[in-house]
Coordinates of N, CA, C and O in Angstrom, one line a residue:
M118 N -3.4 33.4 21.2 CA -3.3 31.5 21.5 C -1.2 31.5 21.5 O -0.9 32.3 20.1
P119 N -1.4 30.3 21.9 CA -0.1 30.3 21.8 C 0.4 29.1 20.6 O -0.5 27.6 20.5
K120 N 1.7 28.8 20.1 CA 1.8 29.0 19.2 C 1.9 27.2 19.6 O 2.8 26.7 20.4
I121 N 2.3 26.4 18.1 CA 2.2 25.1 18.2 C 3.6 24.5 17.9 O 3.7 24.8 16.7
S122 N 4.0 23.9 18.9 CA 5.5 23.5 18.4 C 5.8 21.8 16.7 O 4.4 21.1 16.7
E123 N 6.8 22.2 15.7 CA 6.4 21.4 14.9 C 6.2 20.5 15.2 O 5.6 19.0 14.6
E124 N 7.1 19.8 16.5 CA 7.4 18.4 16.7 C 6.1 18.2 17.5 O 5.0 16.8 17.3
R125 N 5.0 18.8 18.4 CA 3.1 18.8 18.4 C 3.1 18.6 17.1 O 1.9 17.6 17.4
R126 N 2.9 18.5 16.5 CA 1.7 19.4 15.1 C 2.8 17.9 14.6 O 1.0 17.0 13.6
A127 N 4.2 17.2 14.7 CA 3.8 16.2 13.6 C 3.1 15.1 14.9 O 2.3 14.0 13.9
E128 N 3.4 15.3 15.4 CA 2.3 14.3 16.6 C 0.9 14.0 17.0 O 0.7 13.3 17.1
R129 N 0.1 15.6 16.4 CA -0.4 15.3 15.8 C -1.1 15.1 14.6 O -2.1 14.2 14.8
R130 N -0.8 15.3 13.7 CA -0.4 14.6 12.9 C -1.2 13.4 12.6 O -1.7 12.2 12.0
E131 N -0.1 12.5 13.1 CA 0.6 10.9 13.6 C -0.5 10.5 13.7 O -1.7 9.5 13.9
H132 N -1.6 11.1 14.4 CA -2.7 10.9 16.3 C -3.9 10.3 15.4 O -5.0 9.4 15.2
I133 N -4.1 11.4 14.8 CA -4.6 11.7 13.5 C -5.2 10.6 12.5 O -6.4 9.7 11.9
L134 N -4.0 10.5 12.0 CA -4.0 9.2 11.0 C -4.1 8.0 11.3 O -4.7 7.6 11.1
E135 N -3.6 7.5 12.7 CA -3.7 6.5 13.4 C -5.0 6.0 13.9 O -6.2 5.2 13.1
G136 N -6.2 6.4 13.8 CA -7.4 7.0 14.3 C -7.7 7.1 13.1 O -9.3 6.4 13.2
A137 N -7.4 7.5 12.2 CA -8.3 7.8 10.8 C -8.4 5.9 9.6 O -9.6 5.6 10.1
R138 N -7.5 5.4 10.5 CA -7.3 3.9 10.0 C -7.5 3.5 10.3 O -8.5 2.3 9.8
R139 N -8.0 3.2 12.4 CA -8.9 2.5 13.3 C -10.2 2.8 12.5 O -10.8 2.4 12.2
C140 N -10.9 3.5 11.7 CA -12.7 4.0 12.0 C -13.1 3.6 10.3 O -13.5 3.0 10.5
F141 N -11.5 3.6 8.8 CA -11.7 3.3 7.7 C -11.9 1.8 8.2 O -12.5 0.9 7.3
A142 N -11.2 1.0 8.7 CA -10.8 -0.3 8.8 C -11.8 -0.5 9.2 O -12.5 -1.5 8.7
E143 N -12.1 -0.2 9.9 CA -14.1 -0.1 11.2 C -15.4 -0.9 9.6 O -15.5 -1.3 10.3
N144 N -15.0 0.8 9.3 CA -16.0 1.4 8.5 C -16.3 1.2 7.0 O -17.1 1.1 6.7
G145 N -15.2 0.7 6.7 CA -15.2 1.7 5.7 C -14.9 2.7 5.3 O -14.7 4.3 6.1
Y146 N -14.4 2.9 3.4 CA -14.5 5.3 3.7 C -15.9 5.5 4.3 O -16.2 6.9 4.7
E147 N -17.1 4.7 3.0 CA -18.0 5.7 2.8 C -18.4 5.9 4.8 O -18.9 6.4 4.9
G148 N -18.7 4.4 5.5 CA -18.4 4.9 6.8 C -18.3 4.9 7.0 O -18.4 5.7 8.7
A149 N -16.9 5.4 7.3 CA -16.2 7.0 8.0 C -16.7 7.3 8.4 O -15.8 9.2 7.2
T150 N -17.9 8.1 9.2 CA -18.5 9.4 9.1 C -17.9 10.8 9.9 O -16.5 9.7 10.8
V151 N -17.5 11.9 9.9 CA -17.7 12.9 10.0 C -16.9 12.6 12.1 O -16.1 12.6 12.5
A152 N -18.4 12.0 11.9 CA -18.2 12.2 13.3 C -18.1 10.9 13.7 O -17.4 10.8 14.9
R153 N -17.7 9.7 13.1 CA -17.2 8.3 14.1 C -16.2 9.0 13.7 O -14.8 8.5 14.6
L154 N -15.4 9.5 12.8 CA -13.8 9.9 12.7 C -13.4 10.6 13.7 O -12.7 10.4 15.1
E155 N -14.6 11.7 14.1 CA -14.0 12.8 15.5 C -14.4 10.7 16.9 O -13.4 11.9 18.1
D156 N -15.0 11.1 16.8 CA -15.7 9.7 17.8 C -14.0 9.1 18.0 O -13.2 8.8 19.4
E157 N -13.0 9.0 16.6 CA -12.6 7.6 16.9 C -11.1 8.1 17.3 O -9.9 7.8 18.4
I158 N -10.6 9.5 16.9 CA -9.5 9.9 16.7 C -9.9 11.0 18.1 O -8.5 11.3 19.4
G159 N -10.7 11.0 18.7 CA -10.6 11.9 19.9 C -10.3 13.4 19.5 O -10.5 14.3 20.7
L160 N -11.3 13.5 18.8 CA -10.6 15.3 17.8 C -11.5 15.9 17.4 O -12.3 15.2 16.8
S161 N -11.7 17.2 18.0 CA -12.6 17.5 16.7 C -12.4 17.6 15.2 O -12.0 17.0 15.2
R162 N -13.9 17.9 14.5 CA -14.2 18.0 13.3 C -13.1 18.9 13.0 O -11.8 19.3 12.1
G163 N -13.0 20.3 13.6 CA -12.2 21.7 13.3 C -11.0 20.6 13.4 O -10.0 21.5 12.3
A164 N -10.3 20.7 14.9 CA -9.7 20.3 15.5 C -8.9 18.9 13.9 O -7.2 18.9 13.2
I165 N -9.2 18.7 13.1 CA -9.0 16.6 12.5 C -8.5 17.3 11.3 O -8.2 17.6 10.6
F166 N -10.0 19.0 11.1 CA -9.6 18.8 9.6 C -8.5 20.5 8.9 O -8.0 20.5 8.1
N167 N -8.4 20.7 10.5 CA -7.1 21.5 10.5 C -5.7 21.0 10.1 O -4.9 21.6 9.1
Y168 N -5.7 19.7 9.2 CA -4.3 19.1 9.7 C -4.0 18.3 7.9 O -3.9 19.0 7.1
F169 N -6.3 18.0 7.4 CA -5.7 17.1 6.5 C -7.1 17.8 6.0 O -8.3 18.2 6.6
P170 N -7.5 18.8 4.4 CA -8.9 19.5 3.9 C -9.8 18.5 4.2 O -11.0 19.2 4.8
S171 N -10.1 17.1 4.0 CA -10.4 16.4 4.5 C -11.5 15.2 4.7 O -9.8 14.7 4.2
K172 N -12.0 13.9 4.3 CA -11.3 12.8 4.7 C -10.9 12.3 4.0 O -10.1 11.5 3.8
E173 N -11.0 12.4 2.1 CA -10.5 11.9 1.5 C -8.8 12.1 1.5 O -8.5 11.0 1.3
D174 N -8.7 12.8 1.9 CA -7.5 13.5 2.0 C -6.8 12.6 3.3 O -5.7 12.6 2.7
L175 N -7.1 12.2 3.8 CA -6.8 11.5 5.1 C -6.7 9.9 4.7 O -6.0 9.8 4.5
F176 N -7.8 9.7 3.9 CA -7.0 8.8 3.2 C -6.9 8.0 1.8 O -5.4 7.5 2.1
V177 N -6.1 9.1 1.4 CA -5.2 9.2 0.3 C -3.9 9.5 1.2 O -2.8 8.6 0.1
E178 N -4.0 10.3 2.0 CA -2.5 9.7 2.8 C -2.5 9.2 3.6 O -0.8 8.3 3.7
L179 N -3.5 8.0 3.7 CA -3.2 6.8 4.8 C -2.9 5.9 3.6 O -1.7 4.4 4.2
A180 N -3.4 5.7 2.4 CA -2.7 4.9 0.9 C -1.3 5.1 1.0 O -1.1 3.8 0.1
V181 N -1.3 6.4 0.5 CA 0.4 6.6 0.1 C 1.6 6.6 0.7 O 1.9 5.6 0.7
R182 N 1.0 6.6 2.4 CA 2.3 5.9 3.6 C 2.0 4.6 2.6 O 3.0 3.7 3.6
D183 N 1.0 3.9 3.2 CA 0.7 2.4 3.1 C 2.4 1.8 1.7 O 2.8 1.0 1.8
S184 N 1.9 2.0 0.6 CA 2.6 1.8 -0.6 C 3.7 2.2 -0.5 O 4.8 1.7 -0.4
A185 N 3.6 3.6 -0.2 CA 5.6 3.5 0.0 C 6.1 3.1 1.7 O 7.5 2.3 1.0
R186 N 5.6 3.0 2.4 CA 5.8 1.5 3.9 C 6.7 0.6 2.5 O 7.0 -0.3 2.5
M187 N 5.5 0.1 1.7 CA 5.8 -1.6 1.1 C 6.6 -0.9 0.1 O 7.7 -2.3 -0.1
S188 N 7.1 0.6 -0.5 CA 8.8 -0.1 -1.7 C 9.9 -0.2 -0.5 O 10.2 -0.4 -1.0
E189 N 9.5 0.8 0.5 CA 10.9 0.9 0.6 C 10.9 -0.8 1.4 O 12.0 -0.6 1.6
I190 N 10.0 -1.9 1.9 CA 10.0 -2.9 2.7 C 11.4 -3.8 1.0 O 12.2 -4.2 1.3
W191 N 10.3 -3.1 0.0 CA 11.0 -4.3 -1.7 C 12.1 -3.8 -1.5 O 13.1 -4.4 -1.8
I192 N 12.2 -2.1 -1.8 CA 13.4 -2.0 -1.3 C 15.0 -1.9 -0.9 O 15.4 -2.2 -1.8
N193 N 14.6 -1.9 0.0 CA 15.4 -2.7 1.4 C 15.5 -3.9 1.7 O 16.7 -4.4 1.8
E194 N 15.3 -4.4 1.5 CA 14.5 -5.5 2.4 C 13.9 -7.2 1.1 O 14.5 -8.0 1.0
G195 N 13.9 -6.8 0.0 CA 14.0 -7.7 -0.8 C 12.0 -8.2 -0.8 O 11.3 -7.8 -0.3
L196 N 12.6 -8.8 -2.4 CA 10.5 -10.2 -2.8 C 10.0 -10.5 -1.2 O 8.9 -10.5 -1.3
E197 N 11.3 -11.6 -0.3 CA 10.6 -12.6 -0.1 C 10.3 -11.7 1.2 O 8.4 -11.9 2.0
A198 N 11.4 -10.4 1.8 CA 10.1 -9.6 2.7 C 8.8 -8.9 2.7 O 8.0 -8.9 3.3
I199 N 9.2 -8.4 1.5 CA 7.6 -8.1 1.2 C 6.4 -8.9 1.1 O 5.1 -8.5 0.9
V200 N 6.2 -10.5 0.6 CA 5.8 -11.2 0.6 C 4.6 -11.5 1.7 O 4.0 -11.7 2.1
R201 N 6.3 -11.7 2.1 CA 5.6 -11.7 3.6 C 4.9 -11.2 4.8 O 4.0 -10.8 5.3
E202 N 5.3 -8.8 4.2 CA 4.5 -8.6 4.7 C 3.3 -8.6 4.4 O 2.4 -8.6 4.9
V203 N 3.2 -9.3 3.5 CA 1.6 -8.1 3.0 C 0.5 -10.1 3.4 O -0.8 -9.2 3.1
V204 N 1.5 -10.8 3.4 CA 1.0 -12.2 4.0 C 0.0 -11.8 5.5 O -1.3 -12.6 6.0
E205 N 0.8 -10.4 6.1 CA -0.1 -10.3 7.2 C -0.8 -9.1 8.3 O -0.9 -8.8 8.3
L206 N -1.0 -8.3 5.7 CA -1.5 -7.6 6.7 C -2.8 -7.2 7.4 O -3.6 -8.5 7.2
D207 N -3.0 -5.8 7.9 CA -4.9 -6.9 8.3 C -5.6 -6.2 7.8 O -6.0 -5.5 6.9
P208 N -6.5 -7.9 7.8 CA -7.4 -7.8 6.5 C -8.4 -6.7 6.6 O -8.9 -6.6 5.3
A209 N -9.0 -5.5 7.7 CA -9.9 -4.9 7.9 C -9.8 -3.6 7.1 O -9.9 -3.2 6.2
W210 N -7.8 -3.5 7.2 CA -8.1 -2.1 6.4 C -7.6 -2.6 4.5 O -8.5 -1.4 4.0
L211 N -7.2 -3.6 4.5 CA -7.2 -3.9 2.9 C -7.9 -4.1 2.7 O -7.9 -3.9 1.4
S212 N -9.6 -4.7 3.5 CA -10.9 -4.6 2.5 C -11.4 -3.1 2.0 O -11.6 -3.2 1.6
V213 N -11.1 -2.1 3.2 CA -10.9 -0.6 2.6 C -10.4 -0.4 1.0 O -10.6 0.2 0.4
Y214 N -9.7 -1.1 1.1 CA -8.6 -0.4 -0.7 C -9.4 -0.8 -1.2 O -9.7 -0.7 -2.5
L215 N -10.2 -2.4 -1.9 CA -11.6 -1.9 -2.2 C -11.7 -1.1 -3.4 O -12.8 -0.6 -4.7
E216 N -12.8 0.3 -2.1 CA -13.6 0.7 -2.3 C -12.5 1.9 -2.8 O -12.4 3.0 -4.4
L217 N -10.5 1.5 -2.5 CA -10.0 2.7 -3.0 C -9.6 2.4 -4.9 O -10.2 3.4 -5.6
F218 N -9.6 0.4 -4.8 CA -9.7 1.0 -5.9 C -10.9 0.7 -7.1 O -10.7 1.5 -8.3
R219 N -12.3 1.3 -6.4 CA -13.1 1.0 -6.5 C -13.5 3.0 -7.0 O -13.7 3.3 -8.3
R220 N -13.2 3.5 -6.2 CA -13.2 5.0 -6.8 C -11.1 6.0 -8.0 O -11.5 6.8 -8.0
V221 N -10.9 4.8 -7.8 CA -9.3 5.1 -8.9 C -9.8 4.6 -10.3 O -9.7 5.4 -11.1
R222 N -10.8 3.4 -10.4 CA -11.6 3.2 -11.4 C -12.3 4.3 -11.8 O -12.6 5.1 -13.6
N223 N -13.6 4.5 -11.1 CA -14.9 5.8 -11.3 C -14.4 7.1 -11.4 O -15.5 8.1 -11.4
D224 N -13.2 7.3 -11.1 CA -13.4 9.5 -9.9 C -12.0 9.9 -11.3 O -11.2 9.8 -10.0
P225 N -11.8 10.5 -12.3 CA -10.9 10.9 -12.1 C -10.1 11.9 -11.8 O -8.6 11.5 -11.3
E226 N -11.0 12.8 -11.0 CA -10.0 13.8 -9.6 C -9.2 12.8 -8.6 O -8.5 13.1 -8.5
F227 N -10.1 12.0 -8.0 CA -9.8 11.2 -6.9 C -8.2 10.2 -7.4 O -7.4 10.0 -7.5
R228 N -8.2 9.7 -8.9 CA -7.3 8.8 -9.6 C -6.3 9.5 -9.6 O -5.3 9.2 -9.5
A229 N -6.7 11.3 -11.1 CA -5.8 11.8 -10.5 C -4.6 12.3 -8.8 O -3.2 12.7 -9.1
K230 N -5.4 12.3 -8.1 CA -4.8 12.4 -7.0 C -3.5 11.3 -6.4 O -2.8 11.1 -5.7
I231 N -4.1 10.2 -6.5 CA -3.6 8.8 -5.9 C -1.9 9.7 -6.5 O -1.1 8.8 -6.5
D232 N -2.0 9.7 -8.6 CA -1.5 9.1 -9.9 C -0.5 10.1 -9.3 O 0.7 9.5 -9.6
A233 N -0.8 10.8 -8.5 CA 0.6 12.1 -8.4 C 1.0 12.2 -7.4 O 2.6 12.2 -7.3
R234 N 0.1 11.2 -6.1 CA 1.3 11.0 -5.0 C 2.3 9.5 -4.8 O 3.6 9.6 -5.3
Q235 N 1.6 8.9 -5.7 CA 2.0 7.3 -6.6 C 3.6 7.6 -7.5 O 5.0 7.3 -7.4
R236 N 3.8 8.7 -8.2 CA 4.8 9.5 -8.9 C 5.9 9.7 -8.0 O 7.3 8.3 -8.9
E237 N 5.9 9.8 -6.8 CA 6.5 10.2 -5.7 C 7.5 8.1 -5.6 O 8.8 8.5 -5.3
I238 N 7.3 7.2 -6.0 CA 7.4 6.2 -5.2 C 8.7 4.6 -6.8 O 8.7 4.6 -6.7
A239 N 7.2 5.3 -7.8 CA 7.6 4.3 -9.0 C 8.7 4.2 -8.8 O 9.8 3.2 -9.9
P240 N 9.8 5.4 -9.5 CA 11.3 5.1 -9.4 C 11.8 4.7 -9.2 O 12.8 3.6 -10.0
A241 N 11.5 4.3 -7.9 CA 13.0 3.7 -6.3 C 12.3 2.5 -6.6 O 13.7 1.9 -6.7
N242 N 10.6 1.7 -7.2 CA 10.8 1.0 -8.2 C 11.2 0.0 -8.5 O 11.5 -1.2 -8.9
R243 N 10.8 0.5 -9.6 CA 11.6 -0.1 -10.9 C 13.6 0.5 -11.0 O 13.8 -0.9 -11.5
A244 N 14.3 1.0 -10.2 CA 14.7 1.3 -10.4 C 16.3 -0.1 -9.0 O 16.7 -0.6 -9.7
R245 N 14.8 -0.5 -8.7 CA 15.1 -2.2 -7.4 C 15.1 -2.8 -8.1 O 16.0 -4.1 -8.3
V246 N 14.7 -3.3 -9.6 CA 13.7 -4.2 -9.9 C 15.2 -4.8 -11.4 O 15.9 -5.7 -12.1
E247 N 15.7 -3.0 -11.9 CA 16.7 -2.9 -12.9 C 18.2 -3.4 -11.8 O 19.3 -4.2 -12.5
E248 N 18.0 -2.4 -10.8 CA 19.0 -3.3 -9.6 C 19.5 -4.7 -10.7 O 20.3 -6.0 -9.8
A249 N 18.5 -5.5 -9.4 CA 17.9 -7.5 -9.3 C 18.4 -7.5 -10.8 O 19.5 -8.5 -10.5
Q250 N 18.5 -7.6 -11.7 CA 18.0 -7.7 -12.9 C 20.0 -8.0 -13.3 O 20.1 -9.0 -13.8
R251 N 20.2 -6.7 -13.4 CA 21.8 -6.5 -13.3 C 22.7 -7.2 -12.1 O 23.4 -8.0 -13.1
A252 N 22.2 -7.8 -11.4 CA 22.7 -8.5 -10.3 C 22.0 -9.9 -10.6 O 23.0 -11.1 -9.9
G253 N 22.1 -10.3 -12.0 CA 20.9 -11.8 -12.3 C 20.4 -12.2 -10.9 O 20.1 -13.6 -11.8
E254 N 19.5 -11.9 -10.1 CA 18.3 -12.4 -8.5 C 17.5 -12.4 -9.8 O 16.7 -12.7 -9.7
F255 N 17.5 -11.4 -10.7 CA 15.3 -11.4 -11.7 C 16.1 -12.0 -13.2 O 17.4 -10.6 -13.4
R256 N 15.5 -12.5 -13.8 CA 15.6 -12.3 -15.6 C 16.3 -11.3 -16.3 O 15.2 -10.4 -16.2
D257 N 16.2 -10.7 -17.2 CA 16.4 -9.7 -17.3 C 16.0 -9.7 -19.1 O 16.3 -8.6 -19.7
D258 N 15.2 -11.0 -19.4 CA 14.5 -10.3 -20.6 C 13.4 -10.4 -20.8 O 12.7 -10.0 -22.2
I259 N 13.1 -9.8 -19.9 CA 11.9 -8.9 -20.1 C 12.1 -7.3 -19.6 O 13.1 -7.7 -18.2
G260 N 11.6 -6.5 -19.4 CA 11.8 -4.6 -19.0 C 11.5 -5.5 -17.4 O 9.8 -5.6 -16.8
P261 N 12.3 -4.2 -17.1 CA 11.9 -3.9 -15.7 C 9.9 -3.7 -15.2 O 9.8 -3.8 -14.3
K262 N 9.8 -3.4 -15.6 CA 8.0 -2.7 -16.3 C 7.0 -3.9 -15.9 O 6.4 -3.4 -15.1
E263 N 7.3 -4.4 -16.9 CA 6.8 -5.8 -17.0 C 7.1 -7.0 -15.8 O 6.0 -7.4 -14.9
I264 N 8.3 -6.4 -15.2 CA 8.2 -7.4 -14.1 C 7.7 -6.7 -12.7 O 6.5 -7.4 -11.5
G265 N 7.5 -5.1 -12.9 CA 7.2 -4.6 -11.1 C 5.6 -5.3 -11.3 O 4.8 -5.3 -10.6
M266 N 5.3 -5.2 -13.0 CA 3.4 -5.7 -12.8 C 3.0 -6.7 -12.4 O 1.9 -6.6 -11.9
F267 N 4.3 -7.8 -12.5 CA 4.2 -9.1 -12.6 C 4.6 -8.8 -11.4 O 3.2 -9.6 -10.5
V268 N 4.6 -8.6 -10.6 CA 4.4 -8.7 -9.2 C 3.7 -7.5 -8.2 O 3.1 -8.6 -7.2
N269 N 2.9 -6.5 -8.7 CA 2.2 -6.1 -8.6 C 1.0 -7.1 -9.1 O 0.2 -6.5 -7.2
L270 N 0.7 -7.8 -9.1 CA -0.5 -8.3 -10.0 C -0.1 -9.7 -8.2 O -1.4 -10.4 -8.5
V271 N 0.9 -10.6 -8.3 CA 0.5 -11.2 -7.7 C 0.0 -10.7 -5.6 O 0.3 -11.0 -5.5
L272 N 1.4 -9.3 -5.2 CA 1.3 -9.3 -4.0 C -0.2 -8.3 -4.1 O -1.0 -8.6 -3.1
N273 N -1.2 -8.0 -5.5 CA -2.5 -7.6 -4.8 C -3.2 -8.8 -5.1 O -4.5 -8.4 -4.3
G274 N -2.7 -9.8 -5.2 CA -3.9 -11.5 -4.9 C -3.3 -11.1 -4.2 O -4.7 -12.1 -3.5
L275 N -2.4 -11.2 -3.2 CA -2.3 -11.8 -2.2 C -3.0 -11.1 -1.1 O -3.4 -11.8 -0.2
A276 N -2.9 -9.8 -1.4 CA -4.0 -8.7 -0.1 C -5.6 -9.4 -0.4 O -6.8 -8.7 0.3
L277 N -6.0 -9.2 -1.6 CA -7.6 -9.3 -1.8 C -7.7 -10.7 -1.4 O -8.7 -10.8 -0.5
M278 N -6.8 -12.1 -1.5 CA -7.1 -13.1 -0.7 C -7.7 -12.5 1.0 O -8.6 -13.4 1.6
R279 N -6.0 -11.8 1.4 CA -6.1 -11.5 2.7 C -7.2 -11.0 2.8 O -7.8 -11.1 4.6
A280 N -7.7 -9.8 2.3 CA -9.6 -9.0 3.5 C -10.3 -9.9 3.1 O -10.9 -10.3 3.8
G281 N -10.5 -11.1 2.0 CA -11.8 -12.2 2.4 C -11.6 -12.3 2.4 O -12.4 -13.3 2.9
G282 N -10.7 -12.6 3.7 CA -11.0 -13.8 4.6 C -11.2 -15.1 3.7 O -10.4 -16.3 4.3
E283 N -9.6 -15.4 2.5 CA -9.5 -16.9 2.3 C -8.6 -17.1 2.5 O -7.8 -16.4 3.3
E284 N -8.3 -18.2 2.0 CA -6.6 -18.8 3.2 C -6.1 -18.3 1.8 O -5.9 -19.0 0.3
L285 N -4.9 -18.4 2.0 CA -3.3 -18.0 1.4 C -2.4 -18.9 1.3 O -2.4 -20.0 2.3
P286 N -1.5 -19.5 -0.8 CA -0.7 -19.6 -0.1 C 0.8 -19.5 1.1 O 0.4 -18.6 1.4
S287 N 1.8 -20.8 1.0 CA 2.5 -20.6 2.2 C 3.4 -18.8 1.1 O 4.1 -19.0 -0.3
P288 N 4.1 -18.6 2.3 CA 4.8 -17.6 1.9 C 5.8 -18.2 1.5 O 6.3 -17.7 -0.4
D289 N 6.3 -19.3 1.5 CA 6.8 -19.9 0.4 C 6.9 -20.6 -0.9 O 8.2 -20.3 -1.6
L290 N 6.3 -20.9 -0.6 CA 5.1 -21.9 -2.4 C 5.4 -19.8 -2.9 O 5.0 -20.0 -4.2
V291 N 4.7 -18.8 -2.6 CA 4.5 -17.7 -3.6 C 5.4 -17.4 -4.1 O 6.3 -17.2 -4.8
L292 N 6.8 -17.7 -3.0 CA 8.6 -16.7 -3.5 C 8.8 -17.6 -5.0 O 9.7 -17.3 -5.4
A293 N 9.0 -19.3 -3.8 CA 9.3 -20.5 -5.3 C 8.4 -19.9 -6.7 O 9.3 -19.8 -7.7
L294 N 7.1 -19.5 -6.2 CA 7.0 -19.3 -8.0 C 6.9 -18.3 -8.6 O 7.1 -17.9 -10.0
L295 N 7.2 -17.5 -7.5 CA 8.2 -16.7 -8.1 C 9.1 -16.2 -9.1 O 9.6 -15.9 -9.5
G296 N 9.7 -17.2 -8.2 CA 11.1 -16.9 -8.7 C 11.0 -18.1 -9.4 O 12.0 -17.5 -10.9
D297 N 9.8 -18.2 -9.9 CA 10.2 -19.0 -11.0 C 9.7 -18.2 -12.5 O 10.4 -18.6 -13.6
A298 N 9.1 -17.5 -12.2 CA 8.3 -16.6 -13.0 C 9.3 -15.9 -13.3 O 9.7 -14.9 -14.0
I299 N 10.2 -14.6 -12.1 CA 11.0 -13.7 -12.9 C 12.2 -13.5 -12.2 O 13.2 -12.5 -13.4
G300 N 12.1 -15.3 -12.4 CA 14.2 -15.2 -11.2 C 15.0 -15.5 -12.4 O 15.0 -16.4 -14.1
P301 N 16.3 -16.0 -12.8 CA 16.9 -15.9 -13.9 C 16.8 -17.2 -14.5 O 16.8 -18.1 -12.9
D302 N 17.5 -17.6 -15.9 CA 16.6 -19.1 -16.2 C 17.5 -20.7 -15.3 O 16.2 -21.2 -14.8
R303 N 18.7 -20.0 -15.5 CA 18.7 -21.0 -13.8 C 17.8 -21.0 -12.4 O 17.8 -22.5 -11.9
A304 N 17.2 -19.9 -12.2 CA 16.5 -20.8 -10.9 C 15.3 -21.4 -11.4 O 14.3 -21.4 -10.5
R305 N 14.8 -21.1 -11.6 CA 13.3 -21.4 -12.5 C 13.2 -22.9 -12.7 O 14.9 -23.8 -13.8
T306 N 12.6 -23.9 -11.4 CA 11.9 -24.6 -12.1 C 11.8 -25.2 -13.7 O 10.5 -25.2 -13.6
P307 N 12.3 -27.1 -13.3 CA 11.7 -27.7 -14.7 C 9.9 -28.1 -15.0 O 9.4 -28.2 -13.9
A308 N 9.4 -27.7 -16.1 CA 8.2 -28.6 -16.5 C 7.7 -28.8 -15.9 O 7.9 -29.7 -16.2
R309 N 6.6 -29.4 -15.2 CA 6.3 -31.4 -15.2 C 4.9 -31.4 -16.0 O 4.8 -30.9 -16.0
T310 N 5.4 -32.2 -16.7 CA 4.2 -32.3 -17.6 C 3.4 -33.9 -17.3 O 4.3 -34.5 -16.0
P311 N 2.1 -33.4 -16.7 CA 1.8 -34.5 -16.6 C 1.4 -36.3 -16.6 O 1.8 -36.2 -17.9
A312 N 1.9 -37.2 -15.5 CA 1.9 -38.6 -16.4 C 0.5 -39.2 -17.4 O -0.1 -38.2 -16.6

């Protein structure tokens, strides 16, 4: 049997991931059976699992890739770009993340897989916050970890609202409020007291 080139293997891998993303978005993690994955991807289970050992590994790869892509946007384009990206994400795919969070909370082995992959991304995110603090873009009276946690809280909240079909605040409002919370002192809007 002829050997497949590395380029062709990479193309096949991407094809599998694209089909798996569609299948998970349409059916959820549990509903994305192997038969449905085969139908959506257009390959046999043997061909699919030749590239990914399990359905879970497919799912983890997609989740980690999304996280890495968001990290790249954050690092290279800044806070405004990442907020605008989150409000445009596919709600069907985002709803699959609710299952991811449940699995992370309830399945220590699954959590370890996700954590191991996320550790590759965390240092660059922290460095971005530290750089923003040194440049006066972010406040420096709290640690970079706390700023990162707060930004994640806001972004995860937006993602959850988008997945649930709720009306989102405008990106400009979100950015203004984030600026008030983590921007330098001079950038904060004075608090308004009710009349």
